[in-house]
mmCIF file of C-alpha atoms and ligand atoms in Angstrom:
data_model
loop_
_atom_site.group_PDB
_atom_site.id
_atom_site.type_symbol
_atom_site.label_atom_id
_atom_site.label_comp_id
_atom_site.label_asym_id
_atom_site.label_seq_id
_atom_site.Cartn_x
_atom_site.Cartn_y
_atom_site.Cartn_z
ATOM 1 C CA MET A 1 -120.842 -146.960 -86.204
ATOM 2 C CA ASN A 2 -122.215 -146.986 -82.633
ATOM 3 C CA SER A 3 -125.086 -144.739 -81.656
ATOM 4 C CA LEU A 4 -125.050 -142.252 -78.766
ATOM 5 C CA PRO A 5 -127.841 -141.417 -76.312
ATOM 6 C CA TRP A 6 -129.814 -138.372 -77.486
ATOM 7 C CA THR A 7 -128.700 -136.392 -74.428
ATOM 8 C CA GLU A 8 -125.064 -136.792 -75.486
ATOM 9 C CA ALA A 9 -125.730 -136.316 -79.190
ATOM 10 C CA ALA A 10 -127.508 -133.029 -78.391
ATOM 11 C CA GLY A 11 -124.257 -131.755 -76.885
ATOM 12 C CA ILE A 12 -122.231 -132.278 -80.062
ATOM 13 C CA PRO A 13 -123.117 -129.628 -82.679
ATOM 14 C CA GLU A 14 -122.530 -126.378 -80.794
ATOM 15 C CA THR A 15 -119.340 -127.655 -79.155
ATOM 16 C CA TYR A 16 -117.588 -129.804 -81.769
ATOM 17 C CA PHE A 17 -118.576 -127.746 -84.797
ATOM 18 C CA THR A 18 -117.351 -124.607 -83.075
ATOM 19 C CA ALA A 19 -114.084 -126.216 -81.955
ATOM 20 C CA ILE A 20 -113.403 -127.719 -85.400
ATOM 21 C CA GLN A 21 -114.156 -124.408 -87.032
ATOM 22 C CA ALA A 22 -111.801 -122.558 -84.680
ATOM 23 C CA LEU A 23 -108.923 -125.047 -84.794
ATOM 24 C CA HIS A 24 -109.043 -126.309 -88.357
ATOM 25 C CA LEU A 25 -111.044 -124.103 -90.757
ATOM 26 C CA VAL A 26 -109.994 -120.790 -89.200
ATOM 27 C CA GLY A 27 -106.936 -121.564 -87.070
ATOM 28 C CA GLN A 28 -105.327 -123.943 -89.614
ATOM 29 C CA LEU A 29 -103.811 -126.145 -86.899
ATOM 30 C CA GLN A 30 -100.662 -127.930 -88.136
ATOM 31 C CA LYS A 31 -99.290 -131.124 -86.634
ATOM 32 C CA GLY A 32 -96.602 -130.393 -84.015
ATOM 33 C CA GLU A 33 -97.907 -126.925 -83.113
ATOM 34 C CA THR A 34 -98.540 -125.761 -79.571
ATOM 35 C CA VAL A 35 -102.079 -124.673 -78.647
ATOM 36 C CA LEU A 36 -103.546 -122.590 -75.815
ATOM 37 C CA ILE A 37 -107.275 -123.160 -75.198
ATOM 38 C CA HIS A 38 -109.084 -120.821 -72.804
ATOM 39 C CA ALA A 39 -112.197 -121.857 -70.844
ATOM 40 C CA GLY A 40 -111.026 -125.431 -71.332
ATOM 41 C CA ALA A 41 -113.838 -126.952 -69.269
ATOM 42 C CA SER A 42 -116.586 -125.175 -71.217
ATOM 43 C CA GLY A 43 -118.449 -127.248 -73.787
ATOM 44 C CA VAL A 44 -116.495 -125.655 -76.643
ATOM 45 C CA GLY A 45 -113.230 -125.844 -74.681
ATOM 46 C CA GLN A 46 -113.583 -129.553 -73.938
ATOM 47 C CA ALA A 47 -114.242 -130.336 -77.588
ATOM 48 C CA ALA A 48 -111.294 -128.136 -78.601
ATOM 49 C CA ILE A 49 -108.887 -129.989 -76.290
ATOM 50 C CA GLN A 50 -109.848 -133.310 -77.861
ATOM 51 C CA ILE A 51 -109.833 -132.011 -81.450
ATOM 52 C CA ALA A 52 -106.397 -130.435 -80.906
ATOM 53 C CA LYS A 53 -105.043 -133.652 -79.424
ATOM 54 C CA TYR A 54 -106.239 -135.788 -82.335
ATOM 55 C CA GLY A 55 -105.174 -133.014 -84.724
ATOM 56 C CA GLY A 56 -101.549 -133.556 -83.695
ATOM 57 C CA ALA A 57 -100.891 -130.604 -81.374
ATOM 58 C CA SER A 58 -97.540 -131.107 -79.657
ATOM 59 C CA LYS A 59 -98.596 -129.431 -76.425
ATOM 60 C CA ILE A 60 -102.040 -128.308 -75.255
ATOM 61 C CA ILE A 61 -102.211 -125.732 -72.464
ATOM 62 C CA THR A 62 -105.615 -124.776 -71.137
ATOM 63 C CA THR A 63 -107.182 -122.481 -68.536
ATOM 64 C CA ALA A 64 -110.147 -123.097 -66.227
ATOM 65 C CA GLY A 65 -111.565 -121.676 -63.015
ATOM 66 C CA THR A 66 -111.353 -124.564 -60.522
ATOM 67 C CA ASP A 67 -108.982 -127.436 -59.785
ATOM 68 C CA GLU A 68 -111.769 -129.912 -60.630
ATOM 69 C CA LYS A 69 -112.245 -128.300 -64.039
ATOM 70 C CA CYS A 70 -108.459 -128.367 -64.578
ATOM 71 C CA LYS A 71 -108.419 -132.076 -63.800
ATOM 72 C CA LEU A 72 -111.222 -132.667 -66.295
ATOM 73 C CA CYS A 73 -109.219 -130.787 -68.967
ATOM 74 C CA LYS A 74 -106.222 -133.036 -68.326
ATOM 75 C CA ASP A 75 -108.398 -136.162 -68.453
ATOM 76 C CA LEU A 76 -109.534 -135.021 -71.900
ATOM 77 C CA GLY A 77 -105.970 -134.631 -73.170
ATOM 78 C CA ALA A 78 -104.613 -131.252 -72.088
ATOM 79 C CA ASP A 79 -100.925 -131.447 -71.156
ATOM 80 C CA VAL A 80 -101.121 -128.469 -68.807
ATOM 81 C CA ALA A 81 -104.182 -126.968 -67.109
ATOM 82 C CA VAL A 82 -103.898 -123.571 -65.432
ATOM 83 C CA ASN A 83 -106.354 -122.621 -62.698
ATOM 84 C CA TYR A 84 -106.569 -118.939 -63.645
ATOM 85 C CA ARG A 85 -107.690 -118.004 -60.147
ATOM 86 C CA ASN A 86 -104.312 -119.068 -58.693
ATOM 87 C CA GLU A 87 -101.860 -118.780 -61.571
ATOM 88 C CA ASN A 88 -101.044 -116.440 -64.427
ATOM 89 C CA PHE A 89 -101.395 -118.349 -67.714
ATOM 90 C CA GLN A 90 -98.837 -116.138 -69.477
ATOM 91 C CA ASP A 91 -96.147 -117.198 -66.980
ATOM 92 C CA VAL A 92 -97.077 -120.850 -67.409
ATOM 93 C CA VAL A 93 -96.953 -120.637 -71.223
ATOM 94 C CA GLU A 94 -93.552 -118.944 -71.080
ATOM 95 C CA LYS A 95 -92.212 -121.597 -68.705
ATOM 96 C CA GLU A 96 -93.725 -124.573 -70.544
ATOM 97 C CA LEU A 97 -92.621 -123.452 -73.994
ATOM 98 C CA GLY A 98 -89.208 -122.120 -73.053
ATOM 99 C CA GLY A 99 -90.110 -118.553 -74.019
ATOM 100 C CA LYS A 100 -90.895 -119.454 -77.648
ATOM 101 C CA GLY A 101 -94.584 -118.590 -77.292
ATOM 102 C CA VAL A 102 -97.645 -120.532 -78.376
ATOM 103 C CA ASN A 103 -98.563 -121.089 -82.044
ATOM 104 C CA LEU A 104 -102.372 -121.085 -81.842
ATOM 105 C CA ILE A 105 -104.687 -119.563 -79.223
ATOM 106 C CA ILE A 106 -108.392 -120.406 -79.050
ATOM 107 C CA ASP A 107 -109.921 -117.644 -76.950
ATOM 108 C CA LEU A 108 -113.444 -117.529 -75.554
ATOM 109 C CA VAL A 109 -112.696 -114.955 -72.867
ATOM 110 C CA GLY A 110 -111.714 -111.785 -74.775
ATOM 111 C CA GLN A 111 -111.071 -108.588 -72.854
ATOM 112 C CA ASN A 112 -109.422 -109.962 -69.688
ATOM 113 C CA TYR A 113 -106.969 -112.114 -71.636
ATOM 114 C CA TRP A 114 -106.113 -109.895 -74.603
ATOM 115 C CA HIS A 115 -102.843 -108.397 -73.367
ATOM 116 C CA GLN A 116 -101.562 -111.727 -72.027
ATOM 117 C CA ASN A 117 -102.605 -113.578 -75.190
ATOM 118 C CA THR A 118 -100.601 -111.278 -77.406
ATOM 119 C CA ALA A 119 -97.674 -111.342 -74.943
ATOM 120 C CA CYS A 120 -97.390 -115.138 -74.902
ATOM 121 C CA ALA A 121 -98.066 -115.708 -78.620
ATOM 122 C CA ALA A 122 -95.229 -117.033 -80.784
ATOM 123 C CA MET A 123 -93.991 -115.235 -83.912
ATOM 124 C CA GLU A 124 -96.730 -115.435 -86.590
ATOM 125 C CA ALA A 125 -99.129 -117.096 -84.133
ATOM 126 C CA ARG A 126 -102.867 -117.168 -84.794
ATOM 127 C CA ILE A 127 -105.312 -115.922 -82.155
ATOM 128 C CA VAL A 128 -108.838 -117.175 -82.893
ATOM 129 C CA LEU A 129 -111.550 -115.273 -81.044
ATOM 130 C CA VAL A 130 -114.672 -117.404 -80.536
ATOM 131 C CA ALA A 131 -116.391 -115.451 -77.750
ATOM 132 C CA ALA A 132 -115.762 -112.532 -75.408
ATOM 133 C CA MET A 133 -117.146 -113.833 -72.121
ATOM 134 C CA SER A 134 -115.255 -111.276 -69.999
ATOM 135 C CA GLY A 135 -116.087 -108.296 -72.232
ATOM 136 C CA SER A 136 -115.067 -106.933 -75.583
ATOM 137 C CA MET A 137 -113.316 -103.588 -74.986
ATOM 138 C CA ILE A 138 -109.520 -103.466 -74.978
ATOM 139 C CA GLU A 139 -108.009 -100.476 -73.166
ATOM 140 C CA GLY A 140 -104.480 -99.310 -73.828
ATOM 141 C CA PHE A 141 -103.516 -101.851 -76.447
ATOM 142 C CA ASN A 142 -100.478 -101.026 -78.540
ATOM 143 C CA LEU A 143 -100.867 -102.321 -82.105
ATOM 144 C CA ARG A 144 -97.084 -102.718 -82.217
ATOM 145 C CA ALA A 145 -97.654 -105.946 -80.237
ATOM 146 C CA LEU A 146 -99.298 -107.362 -83.394
ATOM 147 C CA LEU A 147 -96.765 -105.923 -85.821
ATOM 148 C CA ASN A 148 -93.693 -107.004 -83.877
ATOM 149 C CA LYS A 149 -94.713 -110.660 -83.974
ATOM 150 C CA ARG A 150 -96.702 -110.522 -87.247
ATOM 151 C CA LEU A 151 -99.700 -111.964 -85.374
ATOM 152 C CA TRP A 152 -102.905 -113.101 -87.064
ATOM 153 C CA VAL A 153 -106.086 -112.129 -85.216
ATOM 154 C CA LEU A 154 -109.087 -114.066 -86.471
ATOM 155 C CA ALA A 155 -112.689 -114.094 -85.278
ATOM 156 C CA THR A 156 -115.440 -116.505 -86.063
ATOM 157 C CA THR A 157 -119.138 -117.231 -85.522
ATOM 158 C CA LEU A 158 -121.149 -120.325 -86.347
ATOM 159 C CA ARG A 159 -124.810 -119.481 -86.652
ATOM 160 C CA THR A 160 -124.600 -116.743 -89.261
ATOM 161 C CA ARG A 161 -122.826 -118.966 -91.837
ATOM 162 C CA ASP A 162 -124.448 -119.929 -95.138
ATOM 163 C CA ALA A 163 -125.379 -123.493 -96.069
ATOM 164 C CA ASP A 164 -122.261 -124.039 -98.213
ATOM 165 C CA TYR A 165 -119.954 -123.175 -95.341
ATOM 166 C CA GLN A 166 -121.951 -125.249 -92.868
ATOM 167 C CA GLY A 167 -121.706 -128.198 -95.271
ATOM 168 C CA LYS A 168 -117.923 -127.787 -95.403
ATOM 169 C CA LEU A 169 -117.823 -127.730 -91.618
ATOM 170 C CA ARG A 170 -120.028 -130.845 -91.405
ATOM 171 C CA ASP A 171 -117.588 -132.647 -93.757
ATOM 172 C CA LYS A 172 -114.650 -131.670 -91.549
ATOM 173 C CA PHE A 173 -116.590 -132.915 -88.495
ATOM 174 C CA VAL A 174 -117.083 -136.282 -90.201
ATOM 175 C CA GLU A 175 -113.376 -136.381 -91.096
ATOM 176 C CA VAL A 176 -111.886 -135.501 -87.718
ATOM 177 C CA ALA A 177 -114.428 -136.381 -85.017
ATOM 178 C CA MET A 178 -117.407 -138.555 -85.925
ATOM 179 C CA GLU A 179 -115.738 -141.946 -85.656
ATOM 180 C CA HIS A 180 -113.820 -140.944 -82.527
ATOM 181 C CA LEU A 181 -117.120 -139.931 -80.886
ATOM 182 C CA SER A 182 -118.879 -143.067 -82.019
ATOM 183 C CA GLU A 183 -116.031 -145.239 -80.699
ATOM 184 C CA ARG A 184 -115.902 -143.133 -77.511
ATOM 185 C CA ARG A 185 -112.315 -142.046 -77.943
ATOM 186 C CA MET A 186 -113.737 -138.515 -77.899
ATOM 187 C CA ARG A 187 -116.596 -137.573 -75.632
ATOM 188 C CA VAL A 188 -119.203 -135.007 -74.767
ATOM 189 C CA THR A 189 -119.528 -134.331 -71.053
ATOM 190 C CA VAL A 190 -123.178 -133.972 -70.118
ATOM 191 C CA ASP A 191 -123.127 -131.723 -67.075
ATOM 192 C CA LYS A 192 -126.815 -132.045 -66.167
ATOM 193 C CA VAL A 193 -130.081 -132.996 -67.856
ATOM 194 C CA TYR A 194 -133.226 -130.984 -67.110
ATOM 195 C CA ASP A 195 -136.798 -131.434 -68.143
ATOM 196 C CA TRP A 196 -137.719 -128.654 -70.560
ATOM 197 C CA LYS A 197 -140.132 -127.215 -67.946
ATOM 198 C CA GLU A 198 -137.089 -126.600 -65.699
ATOM 199 C CA VAL A 199 -135.303 -124.458 -68.279
ATOM 200 C CA GLY A 200 -135.123 -121.578 -65.775
ATOM 201 C CA GLN A 201 -133.022 -123.697 -63.397
ATOM 202 C CA ALA A 202 -130.830 -124.763 -66.319
ATOM 203 C CA HIS A 203 -130.153 -121.108 -67.121
ATOM 204 C CA LYS A 204 -129.325 -120.337 -63.485
ATOM 205 C CA ARG A 205 -126.760 -123.164 -63.435
ATOM 206 C CA MET A 206 -125.134 -121.863 -66.605
ATOM 207 C CA GLU A 207 -125.131 -118.251 -65.377
ATOM 208 C CA ALA A 208 -123.356 -119.359 -62.168
ATOM 209 C CA ASN A 209 -120.528 -120.869 -64.321
ATOM 210 C CA VAL A 210 -120.592 -124.076 -62.270
ATOM 211 C CA ASN A 211 -121.320 -126.378 -65.209
ATOM 212 C CA ALA A 212 -118.490 -128.373 -66.737
ATOM 213 C CA GLY A 213 -119.918 -129.578 -70.040
ATOM 214 C CA LYS A 214 -123.293 -129.310 -71.650
ATOM 215 C CA ILE A 215 -126.554 -128.600 -69.890
ATOM 216 C CA ILE A 216 -129.232 -130.503 -71.806
ATOM 217 C CA CYS A 217 -132.980 -129.845 -71.740
ATOM 218 C CA THR A 218 -135.258 -132.636 -72.841
ATOM 219 C CA THR A 219 -138.969 -133.064 -73.477
ATOM 220 C CA GLY A 220 -138.637 -136.416 -71.723
ATOM 221 C CA GLN A 221 -139.833 -138.372 -74.802
HETATM 222 N N1 NAP B 301 -118.303 -118.044 -82.161
HETATM 223 C C1 NAP B 301 -119.046 -119.125 -82.207
HETATM 224 O O1 NAP B 301 -119.319 -119.662 -83.280
HETATM 225 C C2 NAP B 301 -119.555 -119.758 -80.935
HETATM 226 C C3 NAP B 301 -120.155 -121.019 -80.978
HETATM 227 C C4 NAP B 301 -120.556 -121.605 -79.768
HETATM 228 C C5 NAP B 301 -120.403 -120.916 -78.559
HETATM 229 N N2 NAP B 301 -119.857 -119.670 -78.598
HETATM 230 C C6 NAP B 301 -119.666 -118.926 -77.336
HETATM 231 O O2 NAP B 301 -118.616 -119.562 -76.623
HETATM 232 C C7 NAP B 301 -118.810 -119.337 -75.220
HETATM 233 C C8 NAP B 301 -118.717 -120.665 -74.478
HETATM 234 O O3 NAP B 301 -119.826 -121.472 -74.829
HETATM 235 P P1 NAP B 301 -120.019 -122.905 -74.137
HETATM 236 O O4 NAP B 301 -121.343 -123.431 -74.562
HETATM 237 O O5 NAP B 301 -118.807 -123.716 -74.379
HETATM 238 O O6 NAP B 301 -120.084 -122.441 -72.588
HETATM 239 P P2 NAP B 301 -120.262 -123.305 -71.271
HETATM 240 O O7 NAP B 301 -120.117 -124.764 -71.526
HETATM 241 O O8 NAP B 301 -121.490 -122.825 -70.575
HETATM 242 O O9 NAP B 301 -118.962 -122.855 -70.400
HETATM 243 C C9 NAP B 301 -118.736 -121.544 -70.047
HETATM 244 C C10 NAP B 301 -117.524 -121.522 -69.079
HETATM 245 O O10 NAP B 301 -116.668 -120.458 -69.452
HETATM 246 C C11 NAP B 301 -115.977 -119.987 -68.309
HETATM 247 N N3 NAP B 301 -116.116 -118.523 -68.205
HETATM 248 C C12 NAP B 301 -117.261 -117.809 -68.207
HETATM 249 N N4 NAP B 301 -116.998 -116.504 -68.045
HETATM 250 C C13 NAP B 301 -115.636 -116.398 -67.954
HETATM 251 C C14 NAP B 301 -114.724 -115.304 -67.768
HETATM 252 N N5 NAP B 301 -115.175 -114.037 -67.638
HETATM 253 N N6 NAP B 301 -113.390 -115.563 -67.730
HETATM 254 C C15 NAP B 301 -112.933 -116.830 -67.851
HETATM 255 N N7 NAP B 301 -113.738 -117.912 -68.011
HETATM 256 C C16 NAP B 301 -115.073 -117.695 -68.066
HETATM 257 C C17 NAP B 301 -116.623 -120.655 -67.068
HETATM 258 O O11 NAP B 301 -115.760 -121.707 -66.653
HETATM 259 P P3 NAP B 301 -114.627 -121.443 -65.529
HETATM 260 O O12 NAP B 301 -115.221 -121.915 -64.231
HETATM 261 O O13 NAP B 301 -113.496 -122.282 -65.991
HETATM 262 O O14 NAP B 301 -114.336 -119.974 -65.522
HETATM 263 C C18 NAP B 301 -117.909 -121.242 -67.640
HETATM 264 O O15 NAP B 301 -118.360 -122.399 -66.949
HETATM 265 C C19 NAP B 301 -120.157 -118.647 -75.058
HETATM 266 O O16 NAP B 301 -119.939 -117.239 -74.917
HETATM 267 C C20 NAP B 301 -120.853 -118.939 -76.382
HETATM 268 O O17 NAP B 301 -121.822 -117.962 -76.713
HETATM 269 C C21 NAP B 301 -119.406 -119.088 -79.735
#
């Protein structure tokens, strides 16, 4: 087992544990299923693309806010990356999947994507809500959209889990990711490393949404 630099290792838990939880423990990804991952260039999104790929997803479609971020998503294993500023992801999913809809959606965006998520979901698809970065209120949603397709809406958090659950998640991490990370088949993108005293600048970078991967603060030791 190879070791990783601390700056990379520090980027693993929040991203990989969250992605594994969303795709495997909650989303129950099956080999051959299609997956839509929003905010694909975020730390969680990048891990999710790689976990889905090694988990046997047949097609991974992702969304991100710049062409550079879309390219990064494809480098990590996404089959299709939609720059949401230029293209409507629902149209792309419909075109790419021949109107069948997507089996599993990992959503970090929430409000802005809710109607389109339910519209491009396959019959009996799972929608796993991990965050609500655009807001959490849904106006004018018709529950029939869930009933008609028998959709599963699931939500999950990491930090509030008890030790038993976290142990189960750690075991799944060891099973599906640890060796791939050690052998560098999977990776953590370190966006920028700051000295701990510059934490204010680190926050500003994150708030501006320009980071693509983890922002790491270090004590320099
Ligand atoms: N439920 C859980 O257990 C759990 C665990 C860990 C993290 N989280 C949450 O997951 C989210 C992502 O965390 P992270 O560390 O992966 O973030 P990150 O690496 O800082 O990436 C965030 C990215 O999301 C995109 N984004 C932000 N606001 C958006 C919006 N309104 N619409 C579309 N895209 C948006 C931006 O990329 P673009 O330029 O592509 O828009 C931004 O760079 C956070 O809200 C975090 O709190 C939840």
